[in-house]
Amino acid sequence: MACTSERIAISIGRDGSRTTKLPPVTEARFFLSALLLALAPLPSPAAEPPPADNAVLAQAVRSEFQFAWQAYARSALPHDELKPVSRGSRDWHEGASLLMTPVDALDTMLLMGLTEEAEKTRTLIAEKLSFDRDISVKNFEITIRLLGGLLSAYQLSGDSRLLALAQDLGNRLLPAFDSPTGMPYMYVNLKTGKTSGAVSNPAEIGTLILEFGTLSKLTKRDVFYQKPRRALAELFRRRSAIGLVGEEIDVETGQWKSPTSHVGGGIDSYYEYLVKCERLFGDEECGRMARESLAAVHRYLADEVDGGLWYGEADKDSGKRTSTTYGALHAYLPAVLAISGDVARARRLQDSGFRMWTLAGIEPEVLDYKVMKVVSPGYPLRPEIIESAYTLYQVTKDPRYLEMGKRFFEDLKRFCRTDAGYTVLKNVVTKEKGDLMPSYFLAETLKYLYLLFAPDALDFGRVVFNTEAHPLKRTW
Ligand code: DMJ
């Protein structure tokens, strides 16, 4: 095991010349040696000094994070998630919290310089989190939230206990890949290794390589890289003759169960991980798969309506349009396009996303873009559109994305804030509230907002975010 107990110092980052008003953001000392230069930085235009009120906004986001975290700590800790309206809690598995919110939130605390909260949370995780549980977990969710969160917090803090937990978790999840095709089952029992859920989807099959791959590099165990890497290749191999994947596939037979193709939930992060696999690991074959897949996506799923760019649904075999829906989950795509160098499409699609957000005052889960009507009205505090604004700002330095971020932040406070944390909306039209603060709100939504306004808190060009916004760094 290549873990180190060396603690990487976390310093308060203040760029005197340009950001004297910045709040005490933490610049995690991620980048200690020349080795770390192995990952090519993304093209970034000449930096402009950020407008003065960005510092104020970053401080405000940081305060909202503290407010939301304290609400969780008061009413829900040690359970997985907070129910802010009833001031209760929710566990994903009966009687067994996996500290979902603390693990998901820890690297955000480190990046925000919330030293006291981070210290306590690290201790809580190291002392109380155990994966020795007789529970069947969703491989994808546990990988992106817990494995990703532990690895990122390990890289930011140097706390080897987090890496040890990640390795234990990785070992327990590995049996998920033991299907006849090598594509993982949806569920695996953490104690017995028993698998279930043979019908899966591209997102759950193809969104594992960043976390398992990082674990592989940090522990020098190749199996952690090879299994999810094979799963990606097996999935790609089953694309249709025109290059699209469907929505559901049986991992035992390799047969598609649903021919619907799109870039939304159930498929989304498969594309994201093909692109990022090349960036993080230098795996050129992943890059080739990414480019070929995205070319088919642009050809058959892209849709032009009244001068706006959208991505709808089509049959994976014929390419025939089956629906004109786009939603909150699709809104990650501008970020992926921007990091793959397709900035023009990324900008246009983000403009469409912003129209979707402003239609009812906050974005719906699903919209019919052809008639601009809300199809599914919930807003579960999703981060994707903010992730895209952050990424586009990093790549273009266009203040338009700061303006968008400001609007997102204002609407979140206006419609989703309660006296005891932030909550999902059941309906973006009526603004009726639900009762849950998903762990990704602290891992992603507030992190991307903060980083948008405090860009110096993390060197964007030298990290790869997993799909839960946990920044991973190539240190090998
Ligand atoms: C998060 O868990 C991840 O971003 C995932 O890729 C999609 N769903 C949520 C956020 O919307």
Coordinates of C-alpha atoms and ligand atoms in Angstrom, one line a residue:
M1 CA 0.0 0.0 0.0
A2 CA 1.5 3.3 -1.0
C3 CA -0.3 5.4 1.5
T4 CA 1.6 8.0 3.3
S5 CA 0.9 9.4 6.7
E6 CA 2.5 12.7 5.8
R7 CA 0.0 15.5 6.3
I8 CA -0.1 17.9 3.5
A9 CA -0.4 21.4 4.9
I10 CA -3.5 23.4 4.1
S11 CA -2.9 27.1 4.0
I12 CA -5.1 30.1 3.9
G13 CA -4.7 31.3 0.3
R14 CA -4.8 35.0 -0.2
D15 CA -3.6 36.4 -3.5
G16 CA -2.5 39.8 -2.2
S17 CA -2.4 41.7 -5.5
R18 CA -5.8 40.7 -6.9
T19 CA -7.9 39.3 -4.2
T20 CA -7.2 41.2 -1.0
K21 CA -10.8 41.0 -0.1
L22 CA -11.0 37.3 -0.5
P23 CA -12.3 35.4 2.4
P24 CA -10.0 33.0 4.0
V25 CA -10.2 30.4 1.3
T26 CA -8.0 27.5 1.7
E27 CA -5.6 26.7 -1.1
A28 CA -5.1 23.1 -0.5
R29 CA -1.5 22.3 -1.1
F30 CA -2.2 19.8 -3.7
F31 CA 0.6 20.3 -6.0
L32 CA 3.8 19.7 -4.3
S33 CA 6.2 18.3 -6.8
A34 CA 7.2 18.5 -10.4
L35 CA 5.6 15.1 -10.9
L36 CA 2.3 16.8 -10.5
L37 CA 2.8 18.6 -13.7
A38 CA 2.2 15.4 -15.6
L39 CA -1.4 16.4 -16.2
A40 CA -1.5 18.9 -19.0
P41 CA -3.3 22.1 -17.9
L42 CA -6.4 23.0 -19.9
P43 CA -6.1 26.0 -22.1
S44 CA -6.9 29.1 -20.0
P45 CA -7.0 32.6 -21.4
A46 CA -5.1 35.4 -19.7
A47 CA -6.5 35.8 -16.3
E48 CA -8.5 38.9 -15.6
P49 CA -8.8 40.3 -12.1
P50 CA -12.2 39.2 -10.8
P51 CA -14.8 41.8 -10.1
A52 CA -14.5 43.0 -6.4
D53 CA -17.9 41.5 -5.4
N54 CA -16.8 37.9 -6.2
A55 CA -14.9 37.9 -2.9
V56 CA -18.1 38.9 -1.1
L57 CA -20.1 36.2 -3.0
A58 CA -17.5 33.6 -2.2
Q59 CA -17.7 34.5 1.5
A60 CA -21.5 34.4 1.3
V61 CA -21.5 30.9 -0.3
R62 CA -19.0 29.8 2.4
S63 CA -21.4 31.1 5.1
E64 CA -24.3 29.2 3.5
F65 CA -22.3 26.1 3.5
Q66 CA -21.6 26.5 7.2
F67 CA -25.3 27.2 7.8
A68 CA -26.3 24.0 5.9
W69 CA -23.6 21.9 7.5
Q70 CA -24.5 23.1 11.0
A71 CA -28.1 22.3 10.3
Y72 CA -27.1 18.7 9.3
A73 CA -24.9 18.4 12.3
R74 CA -27.6 19.6 14.7
S75 CA -30.5 17.5 13.4
A76 CA -29.1 14.6 11.4
L77 CA -25.6 13.6 12.3
P78 CA -24.5 10.7 12.1
H79 CA -27.2 9.7 9.7
D80 CA -26.7 9.9 5.9
E81 CA -28.7 12.9 5.1
L82 CA -30.7 15.8 6.6
K83 CA -34.5 16.3 6.3
P84 CA -34.5 20.1 6.9
V85 CA -38.2 20.7 7.1
S86 CA -39.0 18.1 9.6
R87 CA -35.5 18.5 11.2
G88 CA -35.1 14.7 10.8
S89 CA -32.7 12.4 9.0
R90 CA -32.6 9.7 6.4
D91 CA -30.3 6.7 6.0
W92 CA -29.9 5.0 2.7
H93 CA -29.8 1.6 4.3
E94 CA -31.9 0.6 7.2
G95 CA -30.0 1.0 10.5
A96 CA -26.7 1.6 8.9
S97 CA -25.5 5.1 8.2
L98 CA -22.5 5.3 5.9
L99 CA -21.9 9.0 6.9
M100 CA -22.8 10.0 3.4
T101 CA -23.1 13.8 4.1
P102 CA -19.9 14.0 6.1
V103 CA -17.8 12.1 3.6
D104 CA -19.3 14.0 0.6
A105 CA -18.8 17.4 2.4
L106 CA -15.3 17.0 3.7
D107 CA -13.3 18.1 0.7
T108 CA -15.6 21.2 0.3
M109 CA -14.7 22.1 3.9
L110 CA -11.0 21.7 3.1
L111 CA -11.3 23.9 0.0
M112 CA -13.2 26.5 1.9
G113 CA -10.7 26.7 4.7
L114 CA -13.2 25.5 7.3
T115 CA -10.4 24.0 9.4
E116 CA -12.4 23.3 12.5
E117 CA -15.3 21.6 10.7
A118 CA -12.9 19.6 8.5
E119 CA -10.8 18.5 11.5
K120 CA -13.9 17.2 13.4
T121 CA -15.4 15.6 10.3
R122 CA -12.1 13.8 9.5
T123 CA -12.0 12.4 13.0
L124 CA -15.6 11.4 12.9
I125 CA -15.0 9.5 9.6
A126 CA -11.8 7.9 10.8
E127 CA -13.3 6.7 14.0
K128 CA -16.9 5.9 13.1
L129 CA -17.1 4.9 9.5
S130 CA -17.2 1.2 8.9
F131 CA -17.9 -0.7 5.7
D132 CA -18.2 -4.0 7.5
R133 CA -21.9 -4.0 7.1
D134 CA -24.3 -6.7 5.8
I135 CA -26.0 -4.3 3.4
S136 CA -26.5 -4.3 -0.3
V137 CA -25.3 -1.0 -1.7
K138 CA -25.5 0.7 -5.1
N139 CA -22.0 0.4 -6.5
F140 CA -22.3 3.6 -8.6
E141 CA -23.6 5.9 -5.8
I142 CA -21.2 4.5 -3.2
T143 CA -18.3 4.9 -5.6
I144 CA -18.9 8.4 -6.6
R145 CA -19.9 9.8 -3.2
L146 CA -17.8 7.7 -0.7
L147 CA -14.9 6.3 -2.6
G148 CA -14.5 9.6 -4.5
G149 CA -15.0 11.7 -1.3
L150 CA -12.5 9.7 0.7
L151 CA -9.8 9.8 -2.1
S152 CA -10.2 13.5 -2.7
A153 CA -10.1 14.3 1.0
Y154 CA -7.0 12.0 1.4
Q155 CA -5.3 13.9 -1.4
L156 CA -6.2 17.3 0.2
S157 CA -5.3 16.4 3.8
G158 CA -2.7 13.6 3.6
D159 CA -4.7 11.7 6.2
S160 CA -3.8 8.1 5.5
R161 CA -6.8 6.8 7.5
L162 CA -9.0 8.1 4.7
L163 CA -7.0 6.1 2.1
A164 CA -7.2 3.0 4.3
L165 CA -11.0 3.4 4.4
A166 CA -11.1 3.9 0.6
Q167 CA -9.0 0.7 0.1
D168 CA -11.3 -1.3 2.3
L169 CA -14.3 0.0 0.4
G170 CA -12.8 -0.7 -3.0
N171 CA -12.1 -4.3 -2.0
R172 CA -15.7 -4.7 -0.9
L173 CA -17.1 -3.2 -4.1
L174 CA -14.9 -5.3 -6.4
P175 CA -17.2 -8.3 -6.6
A176 CA -19.7 -6.1 -8.4
F177 CA -17.6 -6.5 -11.6
D178 CA -17.9 -10.3 -11.5
S179 CA -20.5 -10.7 -14.3
P180 CA -20.2 -12.7 -17.5
T181 CA -19.5 -9.5 -19.5
G182 CA -17.3 -7.7 -16.9
M183 CA -19.9 -4.9 -16.7
P184 CA -20.8 -4.4 -13.0
Y185 CA -24.0 -5.4 -11.3
M186 CA -25.9 -2.5 -9.8
Y187 CA -25.7 -3.8 -6.2
V188 CA -23.2 -5.5 -4.1
N189 CA -23.3 -6.6 -0.4
L190 CA -20.5 -5.0 1.5
K191 CA -20.0 -8.0 3.8
T192 CA -20.8 -11.0 1.6
G193 CA -19.9 -9.7 -1.8
K194 CA -23.3 -11.0 -3.1
T195 CA -24.4 -9.1 -6.2
S196 CA -27.8 -8.2 -7.6
G197 CA -29.3 -6.0 -10.3
A198 CA -28.3 -7.4 -13.6
V199 CA -30.2 -4.8 -15.6
S200 CA -28.1 -1.6 -15.4
N201 CA -27.4 1.4 -17.4
P202 CA -24.4 3.2 -19.1
A203 CA -24.0 5.7 -16.3
E204 CA -23.8 3.1 -13.5
I205 CA -21.5 0.9 -15.6
G206 CA -19.3 3.6 -17.0
T207 CA -18.8 6.0 -14.0
L208 CA -16.3 4.2 -11.9
I209 CA -12.9 4.5 -13.6
L210 CA -11.9 7.8 -12.0
E211 CA -12.4 6.6 -8.4
F212 CA -11.2 3.0 -8.8
G213 CA -8.4 4.1 -11.1
T214 CA -7.1 6.7 -8.6
L215 CA -7.3 4.0 -5.9
S216 CA -5.3 1.7 -8.1
K217 CA -2.6 4.3 -8.6
L218 CA -2.4 5.2 -5.0
T219 CA -2.3 1.6 -3.7
K220 CA -0.4 0.2 -6.7
R221 CA -3.1 -2.5 -7.3
D222 CA -3.8 -2.9 -10.9
V223 CA -7.1 -4.7 -10.4
F224 CA -8.7 -1.5 -9.3
Y225 CA -7.9 0.0 -12.7
Q226 CA -8.5 -3.0 -14.9
K227 CA -12.0 -3.9 -13.8
P228 CA -13.8 -0.6 -14.4
R229 CA -11.7 0.0 -17.5
R230 CA -12.9 -3.3 -19.0
A231 CA -16.5 -2.4 -18.1
L232 CA -16.1 0.9 -20.1
A233 CA -14.7 -1.0 -23.1
E234 CA -17.4 -3.7 -23.0
L235 CA -20.1 -1.0 -22.9
F236 CA -18.5 1.0 -25.7
R237 CA -18.2 -2.2 -27.8
R238 CA -22.0 -2.6 -27.6
R239 CA -22.7 0.8 -29.1
S240 CA -25.1 0.7 -32.1
A241 CA -24.0 0.8 -35.7
I242 CA -24.5 4.6 -35.6
G243 CA -22.4 4.9 -32.4
L244 CA -25.1 5.4 -29.7
V245 CA -25.8 3.6 -26.5
G246 CA -29.2 2.8 -25.1
E247 CA -30.7 3.5 -21.6
E248 CA -30.6 0.0 -20.1
I249 CA -28.5 -3.1 -20.6
D250 CA -28.3 -6.6 -19.1
V251 CA -24.8 -7.0 -17.7
E252 CA -25.1 -10.8 -17.8
T253 CA -26.2 -11.2 -21.4
G254 CA -24.9 -7.9 -22.8
Q255 CA -28.3 -7.3 -24.5
W256 CA -29.9 -3.9 -24.5
K257 CA -33.1 -3.6 -22.6
S258 CA -34.0 -0.1 -23.7
P259 CA -33.0 1.4 -27.0
T260 CA -33.5 5.0 -26.0
S261 CA -30.5 7.2 -26.3
H262 CA -29.9 10.6 -24.7
V263 CA -27.3 12.4 -22.6
G264 CA -29.4 12.6 -19.4
G265 CA -29.7 10.5 -16.2
G266 CA -28.8 6.9 -16.7
I267 CA -26.3 7.7 -19.5
D268 CA -24.8 11.1 -18.7
S269 CA -21.6 10.5 -16.8
Y270 CA -20.5 7.6 -19.1
Y271 CA -19.5 10.3 -21.5
E272 CA -18.0 12.4 -18.8
Y273 CA -15.8 9.6 -17.6
L274 CA -14.6 8.7 -21.1
V275 CA -13.3 12.2 -21.5
K276 CA -11.9 12.5 -18.0
C277 CA -10.3 9.0 -18.0
E278 CA -7.9 10.3 -20.7
R279 CA -7.3 13.5 -18.8
L280 CA -6.5 11.9 -15.4
F281 CA -4.7 8.7 -16.5
G282 CA -3.4 9.6 -20.0
D283 CA -5.4 6.7 -21.3
E284 CA -5.6 7.4 -25.1
E285 CA -8.0 4.7 -25.8
C286 CA -10.5 6.3 -23.5
G287 CA -10.0 9.5 -25.4
R288 CA -10.7 7.7 -28.7
M289 CA -13.9 6.2 -27.3
A290 CA -14.9 9.6 -26.0
R291 CA -14.4 11.4 -29.3
E292 CA -16.3 8.7 -31.3
S293 CA -19.1 8.6 -28.8
L294 CA -19.5 12.4 -28.7
A295 CA -19.5 12.6 -32.5
A296 CA -22.6 10.3 -32.6
V297 CA -24.2 12.3 -29.8
H298 CA -23.8 15.5 -31.8
R299 CA -25.0 13.9 -35.0
Y300 CA -28.1 12.3 -33.7
L301 CA -29.1 13.8 -30.3
A302 CA -28.3 17.5 -30.9
D303 CA -31.4 19.6 -31.8
E304 CA -31.7 23.2 -33.0
V305 CA -34.8 25.0 -31.9
D306 CA -35.4 28.7 -32.6
G307 CA -31.6 29.3 -32.7
G308 CA -31.0 27.4 -29.5
L309 CA -29.0 24.2 -29.1
W310 CA -30.4 21.3 -27.1
Y311 CA -29.8 17.5 -26.8
G312 CA -33.0 15.4 -27.0
E313 CA -33.7 11.6 -27.2
A314 CA -33.4 9.3 -30.2
D315 CA -33.5 5.6 -30.9
K316 CA -30.0 4.2 -30.7
D317 CA -30.3 2.1 -33.8
S318 CA -32.1 4.4 -36.2
G319 CA -31.2 7.8 -34.8
K320 CA -34.8 8.8 -35.1
R321 CA -35.9 11.5 -32.6
T322 CA -38.1 10.0 -29.9
S323 CA -38.5 13.0 -27.5
T324 CA -37.5 16.6 -27.2
T325 CA -36.7 16.6 -23.5
Y326 CA -33.7 18.1 -21.7
G327 CA -33.3 18.6 -18.0
A328 CA -31.3 19.4 -14.9
L329 CA -29.1 16.3 -15.2
H330 CA -28.3 17.0 -18.9
A331 CA -26.8 20.3 -17.8
Y332 CA -23.4 18.8 -17.0
L333 CA -22.7 18.5 -20.8
P334 CA -21.5 22.0 -21.3
A335 CA -18.8 21.3 -18.7
V336 CA -17.7 18.1 -20.5
L337 CA -17.7 19.8 -23.9
A338 CA -15.7 22.8 -22.6
I339 CA -13.0 20.5 -21.2
S340 CA -12.8 18.6 -24.4
G341 CA -12.2 21.8 -26.3
D342 CA -15.6 22.3 -27.8
V343 CA -16.2 25.6 -26.3
A344 CA -18.6 27.0 -28.9
R345 CA -21.1 24.2 -28.4
A346 CA -20.6 24.3 -24.6
R347 CA -21.4 28.0 -24.6
R348 CA -24.6 27.6 -26.7
L349 CA -25.8 24.7 -24.6
Q350 CA -25.2 26.6 -21.3
D351 CA -27.3 29.4 -22.7
S352 CA -30.1 27.0 -23.3
G353 CA -29.7 25.6 -19.8
F354 CA -29.9 29.2 -18.4
R355 CA -33.2 29.6 -20.3
M356 CA -34.4 26.5 -18.7
W357 CA -33.4 27.8 -15.2
T358 CA -35.1 31.2 -15.7
L359 CA -38.3 29.8 -17.2
A360 CA -39.9 29.2 -13.8
G361 CA -37.4 30.9 -11.6
I362 CA -35.3 27.7 -10.9
E363 CA -34.6 24.7 -13.2
P364 CA -37.1 21.8 -13.5
E365 CA -35.9 18.2 -13.6
V366 CA -37.2 17.8 -17.2
L367 CA -38.3 20.3 -19.8
D368 CA -39.8 19.9 -23.3
Y369 CA -37.5 22.3 -25.1
K370 CA -39.6 22.3 -28.2
V371 CA -42.6 24.0 -26.5
M372 CA -40.7 25.2 -23.5
K373 CA -43.0 23.4 -21.0
V374 CA -42.0 21.8 -17.7
V375 CA -42.5 18.0 -17.9
S376 CA -41.1 17.0 -14.6
P377 CA -41.3 19.9 -12.1
G378 CA -39.0 18.9 -9.2
Y379 CA -35.7 20.5 -8.3
P380 CA -33.6 18.3 -6.1
L381 CA -30.9 20.9 -5.5
R382 CA -28.9 19.7 -8.5
P383 CA -25.4 21.1 -9.2
E384 CA -24.9 20.3 -12.9
I385 CA -25.7 23.7 -14.4
I386 CA -23.5 25.4 -11.8
E387 CA -20.7 22.9 -12.6
S388 CA -21.0 24.0 -16.2
A389 CA -20.9 27.7 -15.3
Y390 CA -17.8 27.2 -13.2
T391 CA -16.1 25.2 -15.9
L392 CA -17.0 27.6 -18.6
Y393 CA -15.8 30.5 -16.5
Q394 CA -12.5 28.7 -16.0
V395 CA -12.0 28.0 -19.6
T396 CA -13.3 31.4 -21.1
K397 CA -13.0 33.9 -18.2
D398 CA -16.3 35.3 -19.5
P399 CA -18.0 37.3 -16.7
R400 CA -21.3 36.1 -18.1
Y401 CA -20.8 32.9 -16.1
L402 CA -20.2 34.8 -12.9
E403 CA -23.5 36.5 -13.5
M404 CA -25.2 33.2 -14.1
G405 CA -23.7 31.9 -10.8
K406 CA -25.0 35.0 -9.0
R407 CA -28.5 34.3 -10.3
F408 CA -28.3 30.6 -9.3
F409 CA -27.1 31.5 -5.8
E410 CA -29.9 34.1 -5.3
D411 CA -32.6 31.7 -6.5
L412 CA -31.3 28.9 -4.3
K413 CA -31.5 31.1 -1.2
R414 CA -34.8 32.5 -2.2
F415 CA -36.6 29.2 -2.9
C416 CA -34.7 26.3 -1.3
R417 CA -33.5 27.8 2.1
T418 CA -35.3 26.8 5.2
D419 CA -34.7 27.7 8.9
A420 CA -32.7 24.5 9.2
G421 CA -30.8 23.9 6.0
Y422 CA -31.6 23.8 2.3
T423 CA -34.3 21.6 0.8
V424 CA -35.4 20.1 -2.5
L425 CA -38.4 21.6 -4.3
K426 CA -41.3 19.3 -5.3
N427 CA -42.4 21.8 -7.9
V428 CA -40.5 24.7 -9.5
V429 CA -43.6 26.3 -10.7
T430 CA -45.4 26.5 -7.4
K431 CA -42.1 26.4 -5.4
E432 CA -43.6 23.8 -3.1
K433 CA -40.8 22.4 -0.9
G434 CA -39.9 18.8 -0.2
D435 CA -37.9 17.6 2.8
L436 CA -34.4 16.5 1.9
M437 CA -30.9 18.0 1.7
P438 CA -29.1 15.4 -0.5
S439 CA -25.4 15.0 0.3
Y440 CA -24.4 16.2 -3.1
F441 CA -25.7 19.7 -2.2
L442 CA -22.6 20.1 0.1
A443 CA -20.3 18.1 -2.2
E444 CA -21.2 19.7 -5.5
T445 CA -23.7 22.5 -5.6
L446 CA -22.1 24.8 -3.0
K447 CA -18.6 23.7 -3.9
Y448 CA -19.0 24.7 -7.6
L449 CA -20.6 28.0 -6.6
Y450 CA -17.8 28.7 -4.2
L451 CA -15.1 27.9 -6.7
L452 CA -16.8 30.0 -9.3
F453 CA -16.4 33.1 -7.1
A454 CA -13.1 32.0 -5.5
P455 CA -11.2 30.6 -8.4
D456 CA -7.9 30.7 -6.6
A457 CA -9.1 28.1 -4.1
L458 CA -8.2 25.3 -6.4
D459 CA -6.0 25.1 -9.5
F460 CA -8.6 24.0 -12.1
G461 CA -6.1 23.0 -14.7
R462 CA -4.5 20.4 -12.5
V463 CA -7.5 18.5 -11.2
V464 CA -10.2 16.3 -12.6
F465 CA -13.5 16.4 -10.8
N466 CA -15.4 13.1 -10.4
T467 CA -19.1 13.3 -11.1
E468 CA -19.7 14.1 -7.5
A469 CA -17.3 17.1 -7.7
H470 CA -14.5 15.5 -5.8
P471 CA -11.3 16.8 -7.3
L472 CA -8.8 14.1 -8.0
K473 CA -5.2 14.8 -8.7
R474 CA -2.6 12.9 -10.7
T475 CA 0.1 12.4 -8.1
W476 CA 1.6 9.2 -9.6
Ligands
DMJ1 C1 -24.9 13.5 -8.1 O1 -24.9 12.4 -7.3 C2 -23.9 13.3 -9.3 O2 -23.6 14.5 -9.9 C3 -24.4 12.3 -10.3 O3 -23.6 12.2 -11.4 C4 -25.8 12.7 -10.8 N1 -26.7 13.0 -9.7 C5 -26.3 13.8 -8.6 C6 -26.5 15.3 -8.7 O4 -27.5 15.6 -9.5

